[in-house]
XYZ file of N, CA and C in Angstrom:
510
model
N 25.762 -14.475 -16.879
C 24.814 -12.776 -16.004
C 23.318 -12.525 -15.728
N 22.576 -14.726 -16.703
C 21.115 -13.716 -16.540
C 21.013 -15.067 -15.148
N 19.716 -14.721 -14.228
C 19.506 -15.763 -13.000
C 18.464 -15.856 -14.409
N 18.518 -17.330 -14.727
C 17.494 -18.055 -14.641
C 16.499 -18.811 -13.484
N 17.525 -18.684 -12.983
C 15.793 -19.728 -11.929
C 16.855 -20.141 -10.277
N 16.129 -19.998 -9.456
C 16.615 -19.752 -7.926
C 17.560 -21.184 -7.288
N 18.433 -21.914 -6.949
C 19.040 -22.987 -6.401
C 17.979 -23.564 -4.716
N 17.862 -24.567 -5.076
C 16.198 -25.186 -4.193
C 17.184 -26.297 -3.178
N 17.571 -25.859 -2.368
C 18.385 -27.117 -1.277
C 16.905 -28.079 -0.549
N 16.789 -29.242 -0.230
C 15.531 -29.791 1.002
C 16.617 -30.699 1.433
N 15.942 -29.693 3.107
C 17.746 -30.556 4.019
C 17.142 -31.850 4.758
N 16.412 -32.598 4.616
C 15.802 -33.578 6.303
C 14.671 -32.975 6.240
N 13.617 -31.721 6.819
C 12.651 -31.186 6.970
C 12.747 -29.798 6.560
N 13.736 -29.397 6.158
C 14.261 -27.582 5.794
C 13.689 -27.311 4.941
N 14.034 -26.709 4.142
C 13.639 -25.849 2.139
C 13.587 -24.954 2.048
N 15.521 -24.352 1.034
C 16.346 -23.539 1.405
C 16.484 -22.717 -0.064
N 16.104 -21.803 -0.420
C 16.063 -21.329 -1.696
C 17.130 -20.067 -1.328
N 18.290 -19.751 -2.156
C 18.830 -18.621 -2.341
C 19.170 -17.788 -3.157
N 19.934 -16.517 -3.301
C 19.744 -16.291 -4.848
C 21.084 -16.451 -4.823
N 21.843 -16.342 -4.502
C 24.041 -16.498 -4.629
C 23.942 -17.795 -3.237
N 25.278 -18.659 -3.284
C 25.768 -19.052 -3.123
C 27.082 -20.100 -3.289
N 28.499 -19.082 -1.938
C 30.087 -19.407 -2.250
C 29.987 -20.123 -0.849
N 30.598 -22.424 -1.359
C 30.345 -22.603 -0.321
C 32.499 -23.509 -0.626
N 32.816 -22.418 0.378
C 34.135 -22.898 0.297
C 34.558 -24.903 0.774
N 34.333 -25.058 -0.238
C 34.976 -27.343 1.002
C 35.545 -27.176 1.442
N 36.602 -27.142 1.859
C 37.520 -27.221 2.428
C 37.769 -27.096 3.503
N 36.559 -25.350 3.939
C 37.262 -25.313 5.424
C 35.398 -24.931 5.724
N 34.469 -25.390 5.024
C 33.185 -25.912 4.659
C 32.515 -24.187 5.591
N 32.510 -22.904 4.461
C 32.244 -22.273 5.268
C 31.573 -22.003 4.360
N 30.933 -20.754 4.147
C 29.358 -20.621 3.422
C 29.546 -19.561 2.671
N 29.803 -18.732 2.431
C 29.049 -17.023 1.909
C 26.940 -16.790 1.542
N 26.395 -16.540 1.638
C 25.090 -16.468 1.323
C 24.316 -15.653 1.177
N 23.222 -15.135 0.305
C 22.857 -13.627 -0.030
C 20.805 -14.000 -0.121
N 20.209 -13.432 -0.396
C 18.369 -14.294 -0.876
C 18.329 -14.239 -0.007
N 18.457 -15.334 0.800
C 18.628 -17.123 1.617
C 16.917 -16.824 2.028
N 16.211 -18.236 2.236
C 14.861 -18.341 2.384
C 14.061 -19.462 2.904
N 14.129 -19.606 4.005
C 14.186 -21.049 4.670
C 12.699 -21.163 4.970
N 11.983 -22.489 5.082
C 10.520 -22.553 5.517
C 11.093 -24.201 6.085
N 11.367 -23.375 7.901
C 11.083 -24.246 9.142
C 9.253 -25.363 9.269
N 8.484 -25.645 8.974
C 7.158 -26.180 8.990
C 6.247 -24.411 8.644
N 5.268 -24.410 9.573
C 4.864 -23.033 9.139
C 5.635 -21.882 9.275
N 7.185 -21.791 9.210
C 7.259 -20.603 9.903
C 8.511 -20.706 8.510
N 8.496 -18.941 8.376
C 9.714 -18.439 7.472
C 10.064 -17.950 7.611
N 11.866 -17.774 7.121
C 12.944 -16.761 7.852
C 13.841 -16.375 6.850
N 13.971 -15.148 6.247
C 14.348 -14.611 5.410
C 15.631 -13.807 5.658
N 17.186 -14.360 5.001
C 17.936 -14.093 5.804
C 18.585 -12.983 4.393
N 19.062 -11.539 4.652
C 19.125 -10.347 3.454
C 22.049 -11.469 3.143
N 21.935 -11.057 3.733
C 23.712 -11.568 3.597
C 23.700 -12.115 4.708
N 24.252 -13.643 4.642
C 24.160 -14.796 6.090
C 26.263 -15.235 5.191
N 26.491 -15.385 6.029
C 27.207 -16.428 6.438
C 27.567 -17.956 7.492
N 27.755 -19.254 6.951
C 27.386 -20.708 7.844
C 28.922 -20.641 8.020
N 29.221 -21.462 9.243
C 30.191 -21.296 10.357
C 30.007 -22.645 9.597
N 31.634 -22.879 9.916
C 31.665 -24.951 9.823
C 31.107 -25.389 11.419
N 30.872 -24.713 11.707
C 29.760 -25.484 13.098
C 28.246 -25.269 12.763
N 27.653 -25.290 11.259
C 26.685 -24.948 11.076
C 26.129 -23.818 11.329
N 26.448 -23.237 11.635
C 26.527 -21.575 13.370
C 25.454 -20.841 11.537
N 25.118 -20.341 11.320
C 24.584 -19.340 10.128
C 24.408 -17.473 11.666
N 24.830 -16.137 10.583
C 25.415 -15.634 11.140
C 24.668 -14.344 10.450
N 24.104 -13.398 10.537
C 23.013 -13.503 9.195
C 22.685 -11.867 9.225
N 22.114 -11.158 8.143
C 21.480 -9.383 8.635
C 20.076 -9.209 7.544
N 19.701 -7.423 8.030
C 18.776 -7.956 6.958
C 17.694 -8.695 7.754
N 17.081 -9.821 8.433
C 15.930 -11.013 8.320
C 14.734 -10.546 8.546
N 14.116 -10.876 7.470
C 12.476 -11.006 7.775
C 11.856 -12.802 9.095
N 11.315 -12.590 9.629
C 11.066 -13.764 10.858
C 9.434 -13.678 10.825
N 8.843 -14.442 9.896
C 6.695 -15.252 9.068
C 6.328 -16.273 9.328
N 5.037 -15.768 8.407
C 4.329 -17.254 9.130
C 3.418 -16.949 7.983
N 3.879 -15.682 6.472
C 4.088 -15.467 5.698
C 4.903 -16.676 3.947
N 3.716 -17.259 4.184
C 4.662 -17.827 2.066
C 5.133 -17.203 1.179
N 4.781 -15.339 1.326
C 5.328 -14.324 -0.181
C 6.639 -13.529 -0.032
N 7.594 -14.011 -0.880
C 8.906 -13.256 -0.728
C 9.000 -11.671 -0.396
N 8.009 -11.192 -0.504
C 7.943 -9.603 0.036
C 6.404 -10.175 1.083
N 7.135 -10.599 2.569
C 5.396 -10.775 3.489
C 4.870 -10.079 3.194
N 3.060 -10.050 3.950
C 2.462 -9.332 4.523
C 2.857 -8.806 5.461
N 3.287 -9.139 6.116
C 3.337 -9.250 7.922
C 4.752 -9.698 8.435
N 5.724 -9.299 9.285
C 7.269 -9.888 9.124
C 7.081 -9.332 10.685
N 8.152 -9.524 11.313
C 10.019 -8.828 12.995
C 10.860 -9.316 11.298
N 11.229 -7.710 11.437
C 12.336 -7.879 10.887
C 13.785 -7.214 11.594
N 14.331 -8.455 11.728
C 16.031 -8.664 11.962
C 16.344 -7.934 11.223
N 17.160 -7.222 12.579
C 18.577 -6.326 12.475
C 20.190 -7.064 12.583
N 19.891 -8.279 12.926
C 21.461 -9.267 13.151
C 21.177 -10.110 13.782
N 21.194 -11.739 13.305
C 20.679 -12.626 14.238
C 21.903 -13.554 13.723
N 21.500 -15.002 14.596
C 22.484 -15.804 14.681
C 21.336 -17.481 14.398
N 21.849 -18.243 14.067
C 20.856 -19.222 13.566
C 22.135 -20.886 14.363
N 20.815 -20.941 15.207
C 21.584 -23.016 15.695
C 20.389 -23.797 15.308
N 20.810 -24.048 13.856
C 20.055 -25.675 12.962
C 19.511 -25.821 14.218
N 18.085 -25.814 14.087
C 17.933 -27.294 15.233
C 16.967 -27.153 16.648
N 17.942 -25.283 16.418
C 18.260 -25.307 18.293
C 17.331 -23.854 18.332
N 18.029 -22.686 17.986
C 17.737 -21.959 18.614
C 17.808 -20.512 17.674
N 17.431 -19.611 17.647
C 18.137 -17.972 16.354
C 17.386 -17.494 18.012
N 18.143 -16.055 17.509
C 19.086 -15.800 18.252
C 19.061 -13.958 17.432
N 18.034 -13.099 18.468
C 18.592 -12.059 17.605
C 18.884 -10.727 18.408
N 19.202 -8.927 16.870
C 19.716 -8.622 17.716
C 17.930 -7.700 17.551
N 17.944 -6.440 18.163
C 16.502 -5.910 17.522
C 15.990 -6.434 16.884
N 14.620 -6.486 16.891
C 14.081 -6.768 16.179
C 12.085 -6.001 15.787
N 11.957 -5.750 15.088
C 9.764 -4.582 14.678
C 9.821 -5.175 14.208
N 8.091 -5.377 14.129
C 6.789 -5.767 13.803
C 7.145 -5.347 12.713
N 6.756 -5.381 10.943
C 6.376 -3.965 10.266
C 5.556 -5.342 9.174
N 3.711 -4.280 8.651
C 2.712 -4.786 8.630
C 2.596 -3.398 7.245
N 2.543 -4.529 5.322
C 1.976 -3.758 4.593
C 3.709 -3.537 3.448
N 4.921 -3.795 4.717
C 6.011 -2.457 5.306
C 6.165 -2.075 5.391
N 4.399 -1.430 5.936
C 5.529 -0.001 7.173
C 5.504 -0.457 8.825
N 6.388 0.443 8.863
C 7.283 -0.352 10.944
C 6.274 0.302 11.775
N 6.324 -0.630 12.528
C 5.530 -0.846 13.818
C 6.072 -0.230 15.489
N 5.432 0.233 16.230
C 6.140 0.737 17.252
C 6.496 -0.518 18.077
N 5.806 -1.898 17.226
C 5.160 -3.012 18.009
C 7.443 -3.174 17.938
N 7.845 -3.927 18.660
C 9.993 -4.850 18.507
C 9.851 -5.034 20.179
N 11.049 -5.791 20.128
C 11.893 -6.313 20.846
C 13.634 -5.845 21.523
N 14.363 -5.637 22.271
C 15.062 -5.300 21.399
C 16.880 -6.813 21.584
N 15.980 -7.438 21.613
C 16.580 -9.034 21.343
C 15.038 -10.442 21.554
N 15.394 -11.351 21.034
C 14.454 -12.457 21.609
C 15.826 -14.028 20.850
N 15.036 -14.665 21.144
C 15.608 -15.585 21.557
C 14.275 -16.665 20.783
N 14.216 -17.721 19.738
C 13.409 -18.098 19.032
C 13.512 -19.846 19.776
N 12.907 -20.851 19.844
C 13.606 -21.624 20.305
C 12.782 -23.244 18.412
N 13.780 -23.180 17.969
C 13.386 -24.024 16.512
C 14.033 -25.504 17.354
N 13.047 -26.478 17.758
C 13.032 -27.171 18.306
C 12.208 -27.925 17.455
N 12.007 -29.827 17.290
C 11.078 -30.395 17.469
C 9.486 -30.822 18.059
N 10.656 -31.383 18.792
C 9.850 -31.327 19.621
C 9.202 -29.964 20.406
N 7.472 -29.479 20.987
C 7.151 -29.227 21.525
C 7.640 -28.894 23.414
N 7.856 -27.275 22.341
C 7.974 -26.471 23.911
C 6.884 -25.529 24.492
N 7.080 -25.109 25.070
C 6.438 -23.842 26.124
C 6.900 -22.583 25.206
N 6.577 -21.568 24.884
C 6.443 -20.189 24.105
C 5.020 -19.609 23.128
N 6.217 -18.780 22.672
C 4.349 -17.883 22.207
C 3.917 -18.779 21.192
N 2.399 -17.976 20.760
C 2.112 -19.250 19.366
C 1.726 -16.996 18.633
N 2.634 -17.854 17.181
C 2.218 -16.538 16.329
C 0.552 -16.047 15.712
N 0.612 -14.469 16.044
C -1.186 -14.276 15.791
C -1.341 -14.385 14.624
N -2.232 -14.399 13.928
C -3.107 -13.849 12.776
C -3.556 -12.405 12.883
N -2.617 -11.152 11.101
C -2.695 -10.465 11.874
C -4.793 -9.843 10.673
N -6.026 -8.590 11.277
C -6.517 -9.092 10.670
C -6.462 -7.386 10.769
N -7.093 -6.734 9.106
C -6.633 -5.719 8.453
C -7.767 -4.565 8.889
N -9.451 -5.923 8.324
C -9.729 -5.074 8.187
C -11.218 -5.902 9.303
N -12.307 -5.143 10.932
C -12.984 -5.924 10.141
C -13.731 -5.040 11.278
N -14.549 -5.126 11.914
C -15.773 -4.277 12.622
C -15.319 -3.924 13.899
N -14.478 -4.308 14.070
C -13.847 -3.409 15.464
C -12.855 -2.524 14.709
N -11.723 -2.433 13.638
C -10.980 -1.537 13.830
C -9.990 -3.217 12.913
N -8.174 -2.563 12.699
C -7.201 -2.853 13.217
C -6.627 -3.812 13.934
N -5.949 -5.253 13.720
C -5.424 -5.918 15.470
C -5.165 -7.464 14.974
N -5.004 -7.653 15.549
C -3.715 -8.754 16.037
C -5.254 -10.462 16.842
N -5.219 -10.824 15.874
C -6.215 -12.228 16.321
C -5.862 -13.448 16.599
N -5.535 -14.008 18.366
C -5.307 -14.398 18.451
C -3.441 -15.495 18.423
N -3.718 -14.500 19.736
C -2.338 -13.921 20.103
C -1.775 -15.257 21.599
N -0.804 -15.878 21.556
C -1.548 -17.700 21.933
C 0.429 -17.584 22.814
N 0.380 -18.518 24.032
C 1.180 -18.860 24.499
C 1.271 -19.753 25.139
N 1.350 -21.559 24.447
C 1.412 -22.711 24.885
C 2.600 -23.258 25.468
N 1.351 -24.132 26.495
C 2.205 -24.767 27.675
C 2.092 -26.185 27.670
N 3.302 -26.863 27.853
C 2.401 -28.516 27.525
C 2.926 -28.471 28.844
N 2.111 -29.495 30.210
C 1.868 -30.104 31.399
C 3.225 -31.055 31.296
N 2.296 -31.758 30.696
C 3.398 -33.177 30.536
C 2.896 -33.592 29.217
N 3.305 -35.499 29.171
C 2.485 -36.351 27.038
C 1.528 -35.695 27.733
N 0.952 -35.706 28.121
C -0.565 -35.881 26.958
C -1.277 -34.752 28.291
N -0.975 -33.571 28.715
C -2.647 -32.686 28.600
C -1.388 -31.665 28.845
N -2.130 -30.130 27.625
C -1.307 -29.437 27.236
C -2.093 -27.780 27.145
N -1.998 -27.246 27.188
C -2.450 -25.910 27.242
C -2.384 -24.519 26.742
N -3.339 -23.718 25.860
C -3.103 -22.061 25.228
C -3.598 -21.902 25.475
N -3.585 -20.663 25.958
C -3.305 -19.319 26.450
C -3.810 -18.200 25.465
N -4.868 -17.871 25.310
C -5.066 -16.329 23.353
C -5.839 -15.816 23.759
N -5.544 -14.650 22.848
C -5.789 -13.017 23.622
C -5.634 -12.654 22.126
N -6.687 -11.079 22.117
C -6.627 -11.078 20.731
C -7.176 -9.232 21.319
N -6.011 -9.058 20.382
C -5.720 -6.891 20.613
C -6.274 -6.495 19.508
N -7.562 -4.918 19.896
C -7.566 -4.625 18.315
C -7.489 -2.909 18.532
N -7.563 -1.791 17.288
C -7.552 -1.186 17.453
C -8.116 -0.115 17.331
N -9.469 -0.019 18.230
C -10.435 0.742 17.528
C -10.586 2.570 16.852
N -11.297 1.921 15.134
C -11.454 2.782 14.548
C -12.543 4.299 14.382
N -12.441 5.896 15.114
C -12.943 6.359 15.541
C -13.928 6.762 14.838
N -13.857 6.696 13.117
C -14.021 6.835 12.217
C -15.053 6.334 12.246
N -15.073 4.822 12.770
C -16.194 4.196 12.165
C -17.039 3.848 12.931
N -16.871 4.053 14.269
C -17.452 4.105 15.991
C -17.161 5.343 16.135
N -18.261 6.268 15.552
C -18.111 7.369 16.482
C -18.880 7.798 18.163
N -18.439 7.896 18.898
C -19.823 8.248 20.167
C -19.225 7.304 20.623
N -17.929 6.073 20.420
C -17.929 5.098 21.135
C -16.110 5.438 21.741
N -15.952 4.544 22.551
C -14.538 4.807 23.334
C -13.208 4.241 22.924
């Protein structure tokens, strides 16, 4: 009854760590709890998940982040989602959490491509908790491949000015 070590699976380019795994060899379905998947620089935490025979994973209580900690400093909280391996993650409502505190930033749904080759899409930002400008998001961007030899990215930075640090400025 005492957990000694979590199971760790290496499948192709993915690294999967789980608390509980129940797998039916006859139907190729699985019930998984406490899963953590690493794909390139992205981490996906799943509270409870079911793997279907067609390899799709349906899960609830998910976290999508670039932070490698077990309790990430910042993440997108996913209420429910479906992951199609090496293709996409489609989610229901999601909300940005910073240090465990929900922010008003969120989306009613999202489509996150998970492909090997580069396609156009969102570049995840770096959170800046303290700076001369206050709290902010640095290098939020969008990646656009034009062809095999030319590509471009657009970046932006957003800060919330702290009035206590900068009196007289708006």
